[in-house]
Amino acid sequence: MIRSIYLERYKKVLIAACILIIGSCLFNVIIQNNQWENAYSDPNDKEFYEVHKESLTSWDNEKMKEMPFTSYRDYRQRKLTFYGIGSPGSFYTQEGVTFEILSKASNYSNKFPYASNFSYRSEAFLLFFIPLTGFLLFFIDQKTGFNQFLFSLGISRKDLFKKKILYIALPLLISLLVGQSLYAILIHTIIPAPYMNATLGQLITSVVSNFCLLFFMFSSSAFIGAMVGNTVFGPLTWAVYWWMMLSFPNSVYSMGNIIYAAKQISHKQFSETLFVYSVGKMGGHWWMNVLFILLSSLLIFWIFKKYQTISLENDNAYLLHKESRWPIWGIMTIFTSFILNTSFFDPWLYFFSKKNYEQVDVSISDPILTNVVITLIVGCVCAILIFSRKFFKVLSGAFNKLNQKLG
């Protein structure tokens, strides 16, 4: 009965979403292969090299400077090699690393953020679409009144939750895994071996790491969708979270560089390989995959427990579960202030750079004060959102009046 109800409501949309996910991965194979073939068969390539060879350079890690290509063959090999280094800084600071080493498929290091030299267009789509489906998984039923219908059937909420995960969420995640795996197999098969500098095993490892990251983004978005109820500020909360989640890796890497700067480690850059945003040569770290799975499992369990106690009386409240206000306030404040303090303002990196490298006498109170002020502001804003229901009623009314006037 539950299965037929869910399939009747979501079957067409679910099939379309699964086709869209797999199709985006296959479309990316076509795009990248076309780009590579165009570069390979460019009739003006050699003439271009002869005219501009003095200005065409590459980094020489032994001489530690940009050097002209030694020959057209060298230039062409580098141009057509499928995977390069996404962050040049991590390449420049590694001793004994040359292009000849990196261009071989068997050579791999988890210190390097490898990236495709050809456009990976489905990456941005999946980073948006997968979390969006997670958010809508619970939020759409809450706002369309479908929960009222489900709860009136006399079926336990535990079964309703489990079947929603089984019949809706699981097919989406399986289609993601299938699409990414097909991409890895096809791109490895299509690109000729001399230029495909990644093994199939490396690509499949990357599929697993990318899937674990997207699974976490899906689960965390589903958590937001299950916790918020306000029509305006619910989606807005997810949108802000999604935007900040994209900045989160930069914040982590910035924190690593702050630690390096504090320890006066200037000869290397913090490795940017913790988050695998696209399938490629970069496989990430197994312990990060375990962490993503654990965090996702905890969030899903939290949703499962709260799904049993959803009150339809709080339908348009910002937070559907009052007993969860303090922990969610803490998560929102810590997460947001961490990103703002590291990605957008970053007072500590400036402080250590001035103190350790430029030998300038600067006060430690400045970065501390900046962090405290930002955290307090974020905490106050989050408190207003979570604890002030009247505040939301006023703003929601204002938005509704504005929409009526515009409509």
Tab-separated table of C-alpha atoms in Angstrom:
chain	number	residue	atom	x	y	z
A	1	MET	CA	0.000	0.000	0.000
A	2	ILE	CA	2.705	2.506	0.997
A	3	ARG	CA	4.765	1.544	-2.042
A	4	SER	CA	1.856	2.160	-4.427
A	5	ILE	CA	1.078	5.528	-2.803
A	6	TYR	CA	4.655	6.756	-3.079
A	7	LEU	CA	5.073	5.492	-6.633
A	8	GLU	CA	1.782	7.018	-7.703
A	9	ARG	CA	2.881	10.394	-6.379
A	10	TYR	CA	6.552	10.359	-7.352
A	11	LYS	CA	6.998	7.785	-10.138
A	12	LYS	CA	7.228	10.174	-13.096
A	13	VAL	CA	9.381	12.721	-11.284
A	14	LEU	CA	11.618	9.978	-9.858
A	15	ILE	CA	12.194	8.380	-13.262
A	16	ALA	CA	12.925	11.781	-14.800
A	17	ALA	CA	15.386	12.628	-11.993
A	18	CYS	CA	17.222	9.301	-12.334
A	19	ILE	CA	17.461	9.705	-16.112
A	20	LEU	CA	18.691	13.257	-15.623
A	21	ILE	CA	21.429	12.161	-13.203
A	22	ILE	CA	22.686	9.307	-15.384
A	23	GLY	CA	22.267	11.384	-18.534
A	24	SER	CA	24.348	14.241	-17.149
A	25	CYS	CA	27.234	11.827	-16.515
A	26	LEU	CA	26.985	10.333	-20.008
A	27	PHE	CA	26.665	13.784	-21.545
A	28	ASN	CA	29.878	14.751	-19.804
A	29	VAL	CA	31.663	11.806	-21.435
A	30	ILE	CA	30.567	13.131	-24.839
A	31	ILE	CA	31.616	16.702	-24.023
A	32	GLN	CA	35.056	15.762	-22.712
A	33	ASN	CA	35.733	13.311	-25.519
A	34	ASN	CA	34.774	15.918	-28.130
A	35	GLN	CA	37.032	18.491	-26.477
A	36	TRP	CA	39.928	16.042	-26.396
A	37	GLU	CA	39.414	14.980	-30.036
A	38	ASN	CA	39.233	18.603	-31.167
A	39	ALA	CA	42.527	19.299	-29.403
A	40	TYR	CA	44.070	16.124	-30.869
A	41	SER	CA	43.031	16.809	-34.469
A	42	ASP	CA	43.497	20.585	-34.487
A	43	PRO	CA	45.081	21.278	-37.909
A	44	ASN	CA	46.549	24.588	-36.754
A	45	ASP	CA	48.131	23.220	-33.612
A	46	LYS	CA	51.688	22.870	-34.915
A	47	GLU	CA	51.583	26.246	-36.648
A	48	PHE	CA	50.335	27.813	-33.422
A	49	TYR	CA	53.211	26.246	-31.525
A	50	GLU	CA	55.822	27.473	-34.009
A	51	VAL	CA	54.502	31.023	-33.834
A	52	HIS	CA	54.133	31.192	-30.047
A	53	LYS	CA	56.706	28.704	-28.778
A	54	GLU	CA	58.729	31.405	-27.046
A	55	SER	CA	55.766	32.381	-24.906
A	56	LEU	CA	54.417	28.863	-24.305
A	57	THR	CA	55.916	27.685	-21.044
A	58	SER	CA	55.472	25.117	-18.317
A	59	TRP	CA	56.684	24.905	-14.749
A	60	ASP	CA	60.058	23.229	-14.229
A	61	ASN	CA	60.084	21.818	-10.714
A	62	GLU	CA	63.863	21.368	-10.705
A	63	LYS	CA	64.736	24.895	-11.831
A	64	MET	CA	61.705	26.258	-9.944
A	65	LYS	CA	60.563	28.540	-12.750
A	66	GLU	CA	58.569	28.620	-15.952
A	67	MET	CA	60.504	27.195	-18.912
A	68	PRO	CA	59.700	26.994	-22.654
A	69	PHE	CA	58.706	23.607	-24.019
A	70	THR	CA	61.681	21.685	-25.370
A	71	SER	CA	59.806	20.528	-28.480
A	72	TYR	CA	56.438	20.402	-30.188
A	73	ARG	CA	56.109	16.790	-29.061
A	74	ASP	CA	56.552	17.863	-25.418
A	75	TYR	CA	53.994	20.638	-25.845
A	76	ARG	CA	51.486	18.285	-27.472
A	77	GLN	CA	51.914	15.608	-24.807
A	78	ARG	CA	51.176	18.066	-22.037
A	79	LYS	CA	48.247	19.561	-23.897
A	80	LEU	CA	46.546	16.197	-24.499
A	81	THR	CA	47.286	14.531	-21.161
A	82	PHE	CA	43.871	14.121	-19.572
A	83	TYR	CA	44.577	14.899	-15.907
A	84	GLY	CA	46.696	17.670	-14.488
A	85	ILE	CA	47.210	19.301	-11.096
A	86	GLY	CA	44.229	21.320	-9.958
A	87	SER	CA	46.221	23.459	-7.524
A	88	PRO	CA	49.647	24.427	-8.957
A	89	GLY	CA	50.906	25.468	-5.529
A	90	SER	CA	50.816	21.885	-4.290
A	91	PHE	CA	52.864	20.817	-7.314
A	92	TYR	CA	55.439	23.563	-7.101
A	93	THR	CA	56.317	22.784	-3.500
A	94	GLN	CA	56.877	19.047	-3.926
A	95	GLU	CA	60.511	18.157	-4.473
A	96	GLY	CA	61.439	15.709	-7.221
A	97	VAL	CA	58.029	15.827	-8.897
A	98	THR	CA	58.074	16.273	-12.685
A	99	PHE	CA	55.474	16.220	-15.408
A	100	GLU	CA	56.905	12.929	-16.663
A	101	ILE	CA	56.049	11.362	-13.307
A	102	LEU	CA	52.553	12.829	-13.126
A	103	SER	CA	51.716	11.923	-16.737
A	104	LYS	CA	52.034	8.191	-16.022
A	105	ALA	CA	48.804	6.470	-15.001
A	106	SER	CA	50.526	4.230	-12.469
A	107	ASN	CA	51.974	7.194	-10.561
A	108	TYR	CA	49.599	8.582	-7.980
A	109	SER	CA	49.838	10.612	-4.808
A	110	ASN	CA	46.978	11.607	-2.514
A	111	LYS	CA	48.866	14.859	-1.869
A	112	PHE	CA	47.933	16.245	-5.286
A	113	PRO	CA	44.486	17.646	-6.210
A	114	TYR	CA	44.281	16.158	-9.713
A	115	ALA	CA	41.770	17.730	-12.064
A	116	SER	CA	40.695	17.090	-15.634
A	117	ASN	CA	42.238	19.361	-18.262
A	118	PHE	CA	38.910	19.205	-20.074
A	119	SER	CA	35.587	20.658	-18.959
A	120	TYR	CA	33.645	18.655	-16.367
A	121	ARG	CA	30.207	20.180	-16.770
A	122	SER	CA	28.090	17.658	-14.872
A	123	GLU	CA	30.043	18.398	-11.670
A	124	ALA	CA	28.248	21.689	-11.010
A	125	PHE	CA	24.884	20.165	-11.923
A	126	LEU	CA	25.224	17.206	-9.546
A	127	LEU	CA	26.532	19.400	-6.726
A	128	PHE	CA	23.285	21.354	-6.978
A	129	PHE	CA	20.732	18.746	-8.035
A	130	ILE	CA	21.569	15.969	-5.555
A	131	PRO	CA	21.348	18.225	-2.444
A	132	LEU	CA	18.185	19.849	-3.847
A	133	THR	CA	16.447	16.479	-4.154
A	134	GLY	CA	17.513	15.719	-0.584
A	135	PHE	CA	15.958	18.948	0.674
A	136	LEU	CA	12.698	18.385	-1.216
A	137	LEU	CA	12.448	14.755	-0.064
A	138	PHE	CA	10.714	15.796	3.177
A	139	PHE	CA	10.025	19.503	2.740
A	140	ILE	CA	7.685	19.116	-0.247
A	141	ASP	CA	5.395	16.669	1.578
A	142	GLN	CA	5.241	18.971	4.586
A	143	LYS	CA	4.263	22.020	2.526
A	144	THR	CA	1.769	20.326	0.177
A	145	GLY	CA	-0.226	18.719	2.987
A	146	PHE	CA	0.764	15.216	1.848
A	147	ASN	CA	1.974	14.424	5.361
A	148	GLN	CA	-1.559	14.971	6.666
A	149	PHE	CA	-2.828	12.389	4.201
A	150	LEU	CA	-0.077	9.904	5.068
A	151	PHE	CA	-0.561	10.262	8.808
A	152	SER	CA	-4.315	9.706	8.444
A	153	LEU	CA	-3.823	6.247	6.901
A	154	GLY	CA	-3.142	4.581	10.215
A	155	ILE	CA	0.255	3.345	9.039
A	156	SER	CA	3.124	3.754	11.483
A	157	ARG	CA	5.389	6.690	10.823
A	158	LYS	CA	8.388	4.386	11.049
A	159	ASP	CA	7.139	2.470	8.008
A	160	LEU	CA	6.330	5.688	6.166
A	161	PHE	CA	9.858	6.947	6.736
A	162	LYS	CA	11.567	3.668	5.819
A	163	LYS	CA	9.545	3.285	2.630
A	164	LYS	CA	10.268	6.860	1.581
A	165	ILE	CA	13.985	6.177	1.904
A	166	LEU	CA	13.647	2.827	0.124
A	167	TYR	CA	11.433	3.854	-2.787
A	168	ILE	CA	12.516	7.455	-3.366
A	169	ALA	CA	15.920	8.257	-1.894
A	170	LEU	CA	17.588	4.934	-2.709
A	171	PRO	CA	16.807	4.982	-6.472
A	172	LEU	CA	18.223	8.515	-6.704
A	173	LEU	CA	21.451	7.512	-4.957
A	174	ILE	CA	21.777	4.315	-7.002
A	175	SER	CA	21.336	6.280	-10.232
A	176	LEU	CA	24.107	8.615	-9.066
A	177	LEU	CA	26.434	5.675	-8.424
A	178	VAL	CA	25.546	4.084	-11.761
A	179	GLY	CA	26.032	7.332	-13.686
A	180	GLN	CA	29.392	8.101	-12.112
A	181	SER	CA	30.600	4.521	-12.647
A	182	LEU	CA	29.560	4.603	-16.311
A	183	TYR	CA	31.396	7.894	-16.709
A	184	ALA	CA	34.587	6.431	-15.226
A	185	ILE	CA	34.477	3.280	-17.368
A	186	LEU	CA	33.617	5.077	-20.617
A	187	ILE	CA	36.098	7.940	-20.307
A	188	HIS	CA	38.878	5.495	-19.427
A	189	THR	CA	37.981	3.369	-22.468
A	190	ILE	CA	37.574	6.207	-24.973
A	191	ILE	CA	40.680	8.301	-24.262
A	192	PRO	CA	43.821	6.605	-25.706
A	193	ALA	CA	46.186	5.085	-23.162
A	194	PRO	CA	49.177	7.403	-23.832
A	195	TYR	CA	47.056	10.359	-22.715
A	196	MET	CA	44.765	8.779	-20.095
A	197	ASN	CA	47.082	9.172	-17.098
A	198	ALA	CA	44.767	7.394	-14.648
A	199	THR	CA	44.011	3.741	-14.069
A	200	LEU	CA	40.466	2.411	-13.962
A	201	GLY	CA	41.033	1.552	-10.307
A	202	GLN	CA	41.922	5.179	-9.547
A	203	LEU	CA	38.768	6.365	-11.313
A	204	ILE	CA	36.537	3.894	-9.438
A	205	THR	CA	38.136	4.988	-6.163
A	206	SER	CA	37.258	8.542	-7.109
A	207	VAL	CA	33.675	7.446	-7.838
A	208	VAL	CA	33.382	6.100	-4.274
A	209	SER	CA	34.817	9.277	-2.715
A	210	ASN	CA	32.645	11.550	-4.842
A	211	PHE	CA	29.566	9.471	-4.027
A	212	CYS	CA	30.274	9.655	-0.275
A	213	LEU	CA	30.556	13.453	-0.463
A	214	LEU	CA	27.333	13.823	-2.467
A	215	PHE	CA	25.602	11.358	-0.129
A	216	PHE	CA	26.527	13.598	2.794
A	217	MET	CA	25.253	16.687	0.957
A	218	PHE	CA	22.037	14.807	0.155
A	219	SER	CA	21.569	13.679	3.776
A	220	SER	CA	22.352	17.069	5.301
A	221	SER	CA	19.948	18.735	2.863
A	222	ALA	CA	17.272	16.167	3.737
A	223	PHE	CA	17.884	16.995	7.403
A	224	ILE	CA	17.195	20.682	6.710
A	225	GLY	CA	14.085	19.808	4.689
A	226	ALA	CA	12.753	17.660	7.533
A	227	MET	CA	13.436	20.262	10.233
A	228	VAL	CA	12.187	23.520	8.715
A	229	GLY	CA	8.582	24.361	7.930
A	230	ASN	CA	8.412	27.991	6.876
A	231	THR	CA	7.595	28.397	3.183
A	232	VAL	CA	9.954	31.345	2.694
A	233	PHE	CA	12.773	30.838	5.167
A	234	GLY	CA	12.949	27.061	4.835
A	235	PRO	CA	14.179	27.113	1.213
A	236	LEU	CA	16.252	30.207	1.995
A	237	THR	CA	18.002	28.322	4.808
A	238	TRP	CA	18.840	25.475	2.444
A	239	ALA	CA	20.092	27.882	-0.222
A	240	VAL	CA	22.432	29.587	2.270
A	241	TYR	CA	23.593	26.211	3.553
A	242	TRP	CA	24.281	24.949	0.002
A	243	TRP	CA	26.269	28.071	-0.845
A	244	MET	CA	28.300	27.765	2.342
A	245	MET	CA	28.817	24.034	1.861
A	246	LEU	CA	30.564	24.816	-1.419
A	247	SER	CA	32.856	27.158	0.534
A	248	PHE	CA	33.481	24.651	3.329
A	249	PRO	CA	36.443	22.866	1.646
A	250	ASN	CA	38.211	26.206	1.146
A	251	SER	CA	37.671	26.918	4.837
A	252	VAL	CA	39.216	23.588	5.834
A	253	TYR	CA	42.193	24.131	3.532
A	254	SER	CA	42.558	27.688	4.803
A	255	MET	CA	42.618	26.372	8.377
A	256	GLY	CA	45.383	23.963	7.366
A	257	ASN	CA	47.407	26.809	5.859
A	258	ILE	CA	46.845	28.876	9.019
A	259	ILE	CA	48.351	26.016	11.046
A	260	TYR	CA	51.287	25.852	8.621
A	261	ALA	CA	51.761	29.608	8.926
A	262	ALA	CA	51.630	29.417	12.734
A	263	LYS	CA	54.331	26.717	12.676
A	264	GLN	CA	56.302	28.732	10.114
A	265	ILE	CA	56.076	25.977	7.516
A	266	SER	CA	56.567	27.934	4.315
A	267	HIS	CA	57.960	25.217	2.027
A	268	LYS	CA	54.647	23.462	1.353
A	269	GLN	CA	50.928	24.041	0.960
A	270	PHE	CA	48.157	22.200	2.794
A	271	SER	CA	47.012	19.334	0.579
A	272	GLU	CA	43.675	20.087	-1.111
A	273	THR	CA	42.538	16.489	-1.530
A	274	LEU	CA	40.032	15.960	1.269
A	275	PHE	CA	36.897	16.709	-0.783
A	276	VAL	CA	36.419	14.945	-4.133
A	277	TYR	CA	33.955	17.108	-6.035
A	278	SER	CA	34.209	15.242	-9.353
A	279	VAL	CA	35.179	11.827	-10.654
A	280	GLY	CA	38.765	11.745	-11.878
A	281	LYS	CA	42.237	10.718	-10.864
A	282	MET	CA	41.967	12.202	-7.372
A	283	GLY	CA	40.682	9.500	-5.025
A	284	GLY	CA	40.642	11.379	-1.741
A	285	HIS	CA	41.121	9.634	1.606
A	286	TRP	CA	39.306	6.557	2.893
A	287	TRP	CA	38.840	8.032	6.359
A	288	MET	CA	37.009	11.035	4.865
A	289	ASN	CA	34.609	8.619	3.158
A	290	VAL	CA	33.997	6.868	6.479
A	291	LEU	CA	33.427	10.250	8.150
A	292	PHE	CA	30.889	11.287	5.486
A	293	ILE	CA	29.014	7.984	5.850
A	294	LEU	CA	28.956	8.256	9.660
A	295	LEU	CA	27.749	11.871	9.626
A	296	SER	CA	25.110	11.031	7.016
A	297	SER	CA	23.909	8.076	9.076
A	298	LEU	CA	23.623	10.233	12.201
A	299	LEU	CA	21.604	12.873	10.346
A	300	ILE	CA	19.271	10.269	8.835
A	301	PHE	CA	18.772	8.725	12.280
A	302	TRP	CA	18.004	12.189	13.682
A	303	ILE	CA	15.413	12.712	10.927
A	304	PHE	CA	13.953	9.273	11.614
A	305	LYS	CA	13.463	10.046	15.312
A	306	LYS	CA	11.938	13.479	14.698
A	307	TYR	CA	9.675	12.207	11.927
A	308	GLN	CA	7.793	10.248	14.588
A	309	THR	CA	6.870	13.449	16.451
A	310	ILE	CA	6.036	15.938	13.685
A	311	SER	CA	3.128	18.097	14.826
A	312	LEU	CA	0.894	19.471	12.083
A	313	GLU	CA	0.132	22.418	14.369
A	314	ASN	CA	3.615	23.821	13.717
A	315	ASP	CA	3.172	23.586	9.960
A	316	ASN	CA	4.550	27.042	9.090
A	317	ALA	CA	6.992	27.405	11.969
A	318	TYR	CA	10.628	27.953	11.031
A	319	LEU	CA	11.683	24.943	13.100
A	320	LEU	CA	9.189	22.098	13.333
A	321	HIS	CA	10.731	20.598	16.462
A	322	LYS	CA	11.120	22.993	19.389
A	323	GLU	CA	13.131	20.513	21.453
A	324	SER	CA	15.875	20.610	18.807
A	325	ARG	CA	16.300	24.382	18.851
A	326	TRP	CA	19.478	24.576	20.926
A	327	PRO	CA	21.516	21.861	19.167
A	328	ILE	CA	20.505	23.204	15.750
A	329	TRP	CA	21.365	26.734	16.843
A	330	GLY	CA	24.794	25.461	17.899
A	331	ILE	CA	25.362	23.656	14.584
A	332	MET	CA	24.268	26.667	12.531
A	333	THR	CA	26.420	29.091	14.524
A	334	ILE	CA	29.579	26.966	14.503
A	335	PHE	CA	29.266	25.996	10.830
A	336	THR	CA	28.550	29.515	9.563
A	337	SER	CA	31.050	31.360	11.752
A	338	PHE	CA	33.804	28.844	10.879
A	339	ILE	CA	33.337	29.505	7.156
A	340	LEU	CA	33.128	33.282	7.591
A	341	ASN	CA	36.201	33.345	9.843
A	342	THR	CA	38.330	31.311	7.445
A	343	SER	CA	37.088	31.787	3.873
A	344	PHE	CA	35.788	35.341	3.843
A	345	PHE	CA	37.715	37.277	6.503
A	346	ASP	CA	40.625	35.003	7.483
A	347	PRO	CA	42.292	37.323	10.064
A	348	TRP	CA	44.683	34.633	11.333
A	349	LEU	CA	46.443	33.988	8.051
A	350	TYR	CA	47.028	37.723	7.707
A	351	PHE	CA	48.289	37.881	11.297
A	352	PHE	CA	50.807	35.023	10.953
A	353	SER	CA	51.979	36.237	7.541
A	354	LYS	CA	52.774	39.660	8.964
A	355	LYS	CA	54.330	38.332	12.147
A	356	ASN	CA	56.377	35.353	10.892
A	357	TYR	CA	57.277	36.240	7.317
A	358	GLU	CA	57.305	40.037	7.186
A	359	GLN	CA	58.530	40.403	10.806
A	360	VAL	CA	55.919	43.067	11.509
A	361	ASP	CA	54.809	43.590	15.099
A	362	VAL	CA	51.026	43.092	15.024
A	363	SER	CA	48.627	42.619	17.905
A	364	ILE	CA	47.035	39.205	18.428
A	365	SER	CA	43.944	40.937	19.766
A	366	ASP	CA	42.879	41.929	16.227
A	367	PRO	CA	42.218	38.409	14.873
A	368	ILE	CA	40.719	37.311	18.200
A	369	LEU	CA	38.361	40.288	18.242
A	370	THR	CA	37.387	39.683	14.598
A	371	ASN	CA	36.544	36.039	15.318
A	372	VAL	CA	34.542	36.908	18.418
A	373	VAL	CA	32.541	39.659	16.709
A	374	ILE	CA	31.715	37.482	13.678
A	375	THR	CA	30.690	34.555	15.875
A	376	LEU	CA	28.490	36.760	18.077
A	377	ILE	CA	26.755	38.300	15.055
A	378	VAL	CA	26.148	34.896	13.512
A	379	GLY	CA	24.897	33.516	16.830
A	380	CYS	CA	22.450	36.400	17.218
A	381	VAL	CA	21.109	36.038	13.679
A	382	CYS	CA	20.653	32.276	14.137
A	383	ALA	CA	18.928	32.882	17.483
A	384	ILE	CA	16.469	35.280	15.859
A	385	LEU	CA	15.708	32.735	13.148
A	386	ILE	CA	15.206	29.815	15.505
A	387	PHE	CA	13.673	31.325	18.642
A	388	SER	CA	11.602	34.238	17.401
A	389	ARG	CA	8.451	32.817	15.804
A	390	LYS	CA	6.710	36.189	15.884
A	391	PHE	CA	9.591	37.617	13.871
A	392	PHE	CA	8.892	35.039	11.191
A	393	LYS	CA	5.201	35.716	11.147
A	394	VAL	CA	5.837	39.398	10.475
A	395	LEU	CA	8.374	38.729	7.732
A	396	SER	CA	6.257	36.001	6.126
A	397	GLY	CA	3.283	38.368	6.086
A	398	ALA	CA	5.415	41.050	4.459
A	399	PHE	CA	6.620	38.621	1.801
A	400	ASN	CA	3.094	37.414	1.102
A	401	LYS	CA	1.810	40.979	0.689
A	402	LEU	CA	4.709	41.762	-1.627
A	403	ASN	CA	3.969	38.669	-3.743
A	404	GLN	CA	0.304	39.627	-3.955
A	405	LYS	CA	1.198	43.125	-5.170
A	406	LEU	CA	3.686	41.783	-7.705
A	407	GLY	CA	1.225	39.127	-8.812
